[in-house]
PDB file of C-alpha atoms in Angstrom:
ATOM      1  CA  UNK A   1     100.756 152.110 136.117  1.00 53.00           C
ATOM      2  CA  UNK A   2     101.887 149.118 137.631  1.00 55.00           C
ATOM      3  CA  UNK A   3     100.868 145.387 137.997  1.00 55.00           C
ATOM      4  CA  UNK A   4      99.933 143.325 140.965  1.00 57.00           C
ATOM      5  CA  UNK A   5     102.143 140.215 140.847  1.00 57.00           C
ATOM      6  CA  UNK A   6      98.774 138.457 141.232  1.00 62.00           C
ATOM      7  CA  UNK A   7      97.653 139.757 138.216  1.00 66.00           C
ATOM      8  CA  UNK A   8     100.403 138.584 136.417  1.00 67.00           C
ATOM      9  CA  UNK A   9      99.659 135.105 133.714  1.00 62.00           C
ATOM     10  CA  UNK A  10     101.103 132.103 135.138  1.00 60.00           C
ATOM     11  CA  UNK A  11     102.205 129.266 133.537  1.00 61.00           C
ATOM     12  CA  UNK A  12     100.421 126.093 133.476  1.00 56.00           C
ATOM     13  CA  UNK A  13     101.774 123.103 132.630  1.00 57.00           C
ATOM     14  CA  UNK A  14     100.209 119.621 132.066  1.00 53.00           C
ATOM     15  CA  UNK A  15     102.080 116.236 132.134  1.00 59.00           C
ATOM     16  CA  UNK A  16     101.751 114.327 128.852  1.00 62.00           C
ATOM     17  CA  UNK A  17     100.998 110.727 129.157  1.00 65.00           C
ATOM     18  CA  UNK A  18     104.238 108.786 128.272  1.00 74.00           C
ATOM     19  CA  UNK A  19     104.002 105.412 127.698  1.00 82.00           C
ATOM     20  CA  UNK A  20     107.237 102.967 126.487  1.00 87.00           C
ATOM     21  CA  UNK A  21     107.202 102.688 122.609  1.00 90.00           C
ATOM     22  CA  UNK A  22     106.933  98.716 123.102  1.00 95.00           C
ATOM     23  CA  UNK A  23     104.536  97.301 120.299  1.00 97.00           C
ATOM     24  CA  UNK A  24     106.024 100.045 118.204  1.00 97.00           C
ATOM     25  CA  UNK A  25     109.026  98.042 118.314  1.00 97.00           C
ATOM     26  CA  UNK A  26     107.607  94.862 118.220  1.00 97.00           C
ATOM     27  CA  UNK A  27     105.985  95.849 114.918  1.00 98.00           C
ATOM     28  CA  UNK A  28     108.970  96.356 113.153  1.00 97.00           C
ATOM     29  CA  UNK A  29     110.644  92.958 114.411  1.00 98.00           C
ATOM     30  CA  UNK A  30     107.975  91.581 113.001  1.00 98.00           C
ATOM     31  CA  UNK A  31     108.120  93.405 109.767  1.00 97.00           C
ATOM     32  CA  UNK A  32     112.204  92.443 109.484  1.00 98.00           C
ATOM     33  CA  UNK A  33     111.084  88.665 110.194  1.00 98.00           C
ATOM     34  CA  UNK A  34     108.990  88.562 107.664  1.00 98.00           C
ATOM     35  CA  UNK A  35     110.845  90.185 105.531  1.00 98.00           C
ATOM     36  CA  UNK A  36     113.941  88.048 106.348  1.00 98.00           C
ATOM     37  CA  UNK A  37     111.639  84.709 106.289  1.00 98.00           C
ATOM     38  CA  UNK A  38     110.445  86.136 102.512  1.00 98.00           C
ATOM     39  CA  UNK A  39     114.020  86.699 101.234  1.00 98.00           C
ATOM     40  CA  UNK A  40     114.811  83.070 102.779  1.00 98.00           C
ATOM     41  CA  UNK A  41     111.782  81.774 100.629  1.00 98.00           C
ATOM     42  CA  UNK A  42     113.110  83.125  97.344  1.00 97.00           C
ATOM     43  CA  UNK A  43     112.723  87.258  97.506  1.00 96.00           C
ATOM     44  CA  UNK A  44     110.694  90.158  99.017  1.00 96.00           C
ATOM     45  CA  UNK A  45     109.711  90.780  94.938  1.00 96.00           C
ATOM     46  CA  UNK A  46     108.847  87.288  94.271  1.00 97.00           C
ATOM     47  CA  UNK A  47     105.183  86.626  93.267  1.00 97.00           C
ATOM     48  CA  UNK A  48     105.076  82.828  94.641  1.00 97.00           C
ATOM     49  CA  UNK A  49     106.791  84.268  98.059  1.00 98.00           C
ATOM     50  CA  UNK A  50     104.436  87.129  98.381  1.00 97.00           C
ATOM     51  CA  UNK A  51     101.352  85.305  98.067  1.00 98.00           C
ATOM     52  CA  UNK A  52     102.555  81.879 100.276  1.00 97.00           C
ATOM     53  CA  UNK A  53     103.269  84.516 103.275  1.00 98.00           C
ATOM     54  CA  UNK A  54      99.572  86.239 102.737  1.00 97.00           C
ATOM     55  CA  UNK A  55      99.810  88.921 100.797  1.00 97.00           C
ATOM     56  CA  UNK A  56      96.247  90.511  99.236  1.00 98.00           C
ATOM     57  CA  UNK A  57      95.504  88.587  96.107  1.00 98.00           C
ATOM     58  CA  UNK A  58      91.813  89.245  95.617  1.00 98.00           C
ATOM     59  CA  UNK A  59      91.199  86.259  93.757  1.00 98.00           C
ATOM     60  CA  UNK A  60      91.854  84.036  96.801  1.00 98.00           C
ATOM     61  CA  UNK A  61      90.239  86.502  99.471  1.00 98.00           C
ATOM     62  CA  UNK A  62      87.436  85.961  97.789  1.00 97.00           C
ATOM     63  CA  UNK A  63      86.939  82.239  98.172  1.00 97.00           C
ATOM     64  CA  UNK A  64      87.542  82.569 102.021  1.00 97.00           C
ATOM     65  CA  UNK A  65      91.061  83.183 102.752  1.00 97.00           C
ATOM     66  CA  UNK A  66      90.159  86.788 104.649  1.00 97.00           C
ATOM     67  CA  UNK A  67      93.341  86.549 106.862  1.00 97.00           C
ATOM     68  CA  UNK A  68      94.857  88.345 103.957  1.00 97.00           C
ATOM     69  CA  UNK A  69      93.772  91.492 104.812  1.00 97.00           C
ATOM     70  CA  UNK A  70      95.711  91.575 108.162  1.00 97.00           C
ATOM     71  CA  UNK A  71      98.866  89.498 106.942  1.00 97.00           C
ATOM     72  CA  UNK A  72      99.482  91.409 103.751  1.00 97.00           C
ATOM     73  CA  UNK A  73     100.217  94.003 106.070  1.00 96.00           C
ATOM     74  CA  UNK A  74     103.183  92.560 107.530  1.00 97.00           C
ATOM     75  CA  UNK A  75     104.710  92.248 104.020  1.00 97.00           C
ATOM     76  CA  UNK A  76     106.608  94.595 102.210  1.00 97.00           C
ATOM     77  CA  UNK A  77     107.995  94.305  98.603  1.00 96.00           C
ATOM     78  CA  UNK A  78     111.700  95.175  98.165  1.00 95.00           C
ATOM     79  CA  UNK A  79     114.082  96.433 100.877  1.00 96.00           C
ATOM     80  CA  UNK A  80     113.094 100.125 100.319  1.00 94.00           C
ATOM     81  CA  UNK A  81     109.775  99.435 100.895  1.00 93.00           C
ATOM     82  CA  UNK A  82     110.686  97.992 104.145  1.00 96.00           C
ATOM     83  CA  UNK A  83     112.862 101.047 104.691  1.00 95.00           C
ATOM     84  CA  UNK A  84     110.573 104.058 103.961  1.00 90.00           C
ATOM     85  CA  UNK A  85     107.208 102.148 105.887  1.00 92.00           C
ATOM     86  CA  UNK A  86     110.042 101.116 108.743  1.00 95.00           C
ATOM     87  CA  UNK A  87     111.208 104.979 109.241  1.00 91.00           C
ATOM     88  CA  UNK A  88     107.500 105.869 109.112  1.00 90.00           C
ATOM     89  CA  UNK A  89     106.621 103.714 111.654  1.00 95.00           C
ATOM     90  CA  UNK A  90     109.345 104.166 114.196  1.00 94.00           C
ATOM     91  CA  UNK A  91     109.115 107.849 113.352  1.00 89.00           C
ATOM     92  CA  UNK A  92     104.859 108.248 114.019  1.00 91.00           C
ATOM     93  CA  UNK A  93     104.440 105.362 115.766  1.00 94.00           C
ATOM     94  CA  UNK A  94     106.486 105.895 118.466  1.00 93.00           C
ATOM     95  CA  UNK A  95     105.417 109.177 119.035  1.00 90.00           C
ATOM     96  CA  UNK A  96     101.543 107.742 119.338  1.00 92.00           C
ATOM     97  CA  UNK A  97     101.802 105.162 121.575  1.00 94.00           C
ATOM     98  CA  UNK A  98     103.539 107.476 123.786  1.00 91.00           C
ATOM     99  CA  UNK A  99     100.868 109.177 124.342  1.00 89.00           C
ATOM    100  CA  UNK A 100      98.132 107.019 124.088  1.00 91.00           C
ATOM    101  CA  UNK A 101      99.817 103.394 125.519  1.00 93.00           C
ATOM    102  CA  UNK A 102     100.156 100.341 123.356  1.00 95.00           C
ATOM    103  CA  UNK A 103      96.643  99.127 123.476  1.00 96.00           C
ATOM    104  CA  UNK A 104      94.990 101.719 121.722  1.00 96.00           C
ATOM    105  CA  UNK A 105      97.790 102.543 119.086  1.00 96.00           C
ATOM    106  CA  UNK A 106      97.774  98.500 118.181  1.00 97.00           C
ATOM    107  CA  UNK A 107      94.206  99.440 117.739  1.00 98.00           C
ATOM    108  CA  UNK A 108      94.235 101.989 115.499  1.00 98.00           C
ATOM    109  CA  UNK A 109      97.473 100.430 113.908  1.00 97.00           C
ATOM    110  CA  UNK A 110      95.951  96.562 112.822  1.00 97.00           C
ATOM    111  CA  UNK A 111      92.120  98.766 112.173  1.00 97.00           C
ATOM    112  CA  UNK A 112      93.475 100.871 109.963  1.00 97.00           C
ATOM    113  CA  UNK A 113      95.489  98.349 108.233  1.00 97.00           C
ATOM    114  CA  UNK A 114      92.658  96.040 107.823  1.00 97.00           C
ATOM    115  CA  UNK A 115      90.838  99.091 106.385  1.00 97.00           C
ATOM    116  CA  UNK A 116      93.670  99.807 104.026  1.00 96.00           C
ATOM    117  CA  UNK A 117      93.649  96.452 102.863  1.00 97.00           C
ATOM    118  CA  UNK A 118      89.579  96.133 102.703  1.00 97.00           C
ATOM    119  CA  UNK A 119      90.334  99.549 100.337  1.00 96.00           C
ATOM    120  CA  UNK A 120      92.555  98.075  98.230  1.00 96.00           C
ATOM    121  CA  UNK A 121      90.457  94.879  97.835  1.00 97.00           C
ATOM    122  CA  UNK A 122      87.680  97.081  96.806  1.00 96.00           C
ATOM    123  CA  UNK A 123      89.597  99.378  94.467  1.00 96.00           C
ATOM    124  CA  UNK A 124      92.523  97.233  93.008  1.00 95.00           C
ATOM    125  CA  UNK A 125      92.520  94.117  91.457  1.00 96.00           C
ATOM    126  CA  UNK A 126      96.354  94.470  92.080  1.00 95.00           C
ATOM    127  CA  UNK A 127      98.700  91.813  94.113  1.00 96.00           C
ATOM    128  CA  UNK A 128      99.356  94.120  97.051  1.00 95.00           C
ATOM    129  CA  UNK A 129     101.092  94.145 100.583  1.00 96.00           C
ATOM    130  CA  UNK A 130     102.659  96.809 102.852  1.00 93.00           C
ATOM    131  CA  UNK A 131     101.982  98.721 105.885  1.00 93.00           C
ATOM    132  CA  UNK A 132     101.068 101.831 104.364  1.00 90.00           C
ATOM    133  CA  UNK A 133      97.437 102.238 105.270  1.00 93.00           C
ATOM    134  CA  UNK A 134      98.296 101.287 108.927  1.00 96.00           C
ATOM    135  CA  UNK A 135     100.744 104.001 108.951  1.00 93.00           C
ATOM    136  CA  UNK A 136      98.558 106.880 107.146  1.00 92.00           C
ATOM    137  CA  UNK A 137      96.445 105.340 110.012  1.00 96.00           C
ATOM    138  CA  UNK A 138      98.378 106.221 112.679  1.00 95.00           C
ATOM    139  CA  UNK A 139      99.312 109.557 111.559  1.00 92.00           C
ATOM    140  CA  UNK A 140      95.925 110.489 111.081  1.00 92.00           C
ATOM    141  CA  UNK A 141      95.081 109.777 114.717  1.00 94.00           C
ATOM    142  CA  UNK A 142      98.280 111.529 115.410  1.00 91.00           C
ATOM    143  CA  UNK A 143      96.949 114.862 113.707  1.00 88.00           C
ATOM    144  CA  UNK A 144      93.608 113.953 115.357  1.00 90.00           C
ATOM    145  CA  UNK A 145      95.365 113.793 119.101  1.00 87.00           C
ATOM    146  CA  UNK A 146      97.146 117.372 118.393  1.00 84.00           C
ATOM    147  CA  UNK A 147      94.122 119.237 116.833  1.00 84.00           C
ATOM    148  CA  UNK A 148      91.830 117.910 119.898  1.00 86.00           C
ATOM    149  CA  UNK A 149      94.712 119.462 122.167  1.00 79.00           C
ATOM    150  CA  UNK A 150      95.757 122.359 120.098  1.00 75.00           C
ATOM    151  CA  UNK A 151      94.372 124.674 122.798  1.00 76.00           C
ATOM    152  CA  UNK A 152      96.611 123.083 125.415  1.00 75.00           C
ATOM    153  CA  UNK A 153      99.351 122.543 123.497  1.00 71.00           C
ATOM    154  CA  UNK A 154      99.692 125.831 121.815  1.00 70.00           C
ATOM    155  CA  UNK A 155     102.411 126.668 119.770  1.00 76.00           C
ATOM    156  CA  UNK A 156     104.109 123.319 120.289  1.00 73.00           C
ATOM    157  CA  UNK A 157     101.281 121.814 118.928  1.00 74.00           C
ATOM    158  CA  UNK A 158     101.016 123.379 115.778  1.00 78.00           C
ATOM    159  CA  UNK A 159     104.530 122.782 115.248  1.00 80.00           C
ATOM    160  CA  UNK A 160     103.942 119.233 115.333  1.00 80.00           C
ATOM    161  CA  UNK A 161     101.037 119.578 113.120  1.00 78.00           C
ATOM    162  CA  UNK A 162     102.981 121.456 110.928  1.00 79.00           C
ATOM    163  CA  UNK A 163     105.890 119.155 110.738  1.00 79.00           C
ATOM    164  CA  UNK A 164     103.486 115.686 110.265  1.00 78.00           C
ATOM    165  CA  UNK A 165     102.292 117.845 107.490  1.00 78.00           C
ATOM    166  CA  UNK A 166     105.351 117.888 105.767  1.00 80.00           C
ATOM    167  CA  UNK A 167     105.896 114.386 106.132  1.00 73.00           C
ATOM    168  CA  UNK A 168     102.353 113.573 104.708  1.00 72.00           C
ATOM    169  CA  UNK A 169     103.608 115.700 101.505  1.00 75.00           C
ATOM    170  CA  UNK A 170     106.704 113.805 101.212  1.00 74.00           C
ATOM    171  CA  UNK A 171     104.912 109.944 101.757  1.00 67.00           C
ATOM    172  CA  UNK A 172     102.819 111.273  99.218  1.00 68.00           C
ATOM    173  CA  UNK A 173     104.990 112.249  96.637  1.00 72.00           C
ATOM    174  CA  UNK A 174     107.676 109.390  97.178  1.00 64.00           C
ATOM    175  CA  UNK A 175     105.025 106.730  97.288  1.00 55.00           C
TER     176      UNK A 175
END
């Protein structure tokens, strides 16, 4: 029995959006400038320095100062800090706003930040700062994009899926 060659599957392929990682990049200057501006000050790990640059102190939130909850993510607290939320960034980040352009992934990066840092108000009495809930942010709308376009995507896909997995595991058990 033979085939038709019109009977045979034919590939179909679909142009992803690709968009220049810009604010990705622009994040993470902005991250080393404060960072650099913080060691200037006295140290990344020094209390005074932390909360004069806006980190979440929930003390001071609470009498008005709410621009805490978007500065304190800008600030990290020791250079591996820095490092790990730096790699995570670059890593995810640039991979998101590729495909959805820089306006929405600064939208879901400074929401989910502010989100993080309304969380942490609400659960933690603790001095805090960091990126970290911007990041998880961004990775969850990166597992969001690639489950919405699994069908598409196919095996690809899930290989991404599968490998933002794994780096979910590891944030989790390094941090």
């Amino acid at each position: 029995m033979t085939t038709s060659p019109d009977l045979q599957p034919q590939r179909i392929s679909l142009p992803l959006p690709l968009y220049k990682p810009i604010a990705t990049w622009v994040l993470l200057g902005i991250n080393v400038a404060v960072f650099a501006l913080a060691t200037l000050l006295g140290g990344s790990t020094n209390t005074e320095v932390l909360i004069l640059l806006g980190a979440k102190v929930n003390p001071l939130i609470a009498t008005g100062e709410y621009w805490r909850l978007l500065t304190s993510m800008f600030l990290h607290i020791g250079v591996m800090h820095l490092l790990f939320n730096g790699y995570a960034l670059v890593a995810v980040g640039t991979e998101l706003e590729r495909l959805l352009g820089a306006g929405k992934f600064l939208a879901i990066y400074l929401l989910s930040g502010l989100f993080g840092s309304l969380a942490s108000y609400a659960f933690s009495n603790s001095l805090s700062a960091g990126a970290s809930g911007a990041i998880f942010g961004i990775v969850g709308a990166l597992v969001a994009y690639y489950v919405r376009h699994r069908e598409r995507l196919g095996s690809w896909g899930q290989r991404r899926l599968a490998n933002i997995a794994f780096f979910v595991g590891i944030s989790l058990v390094l941090g």
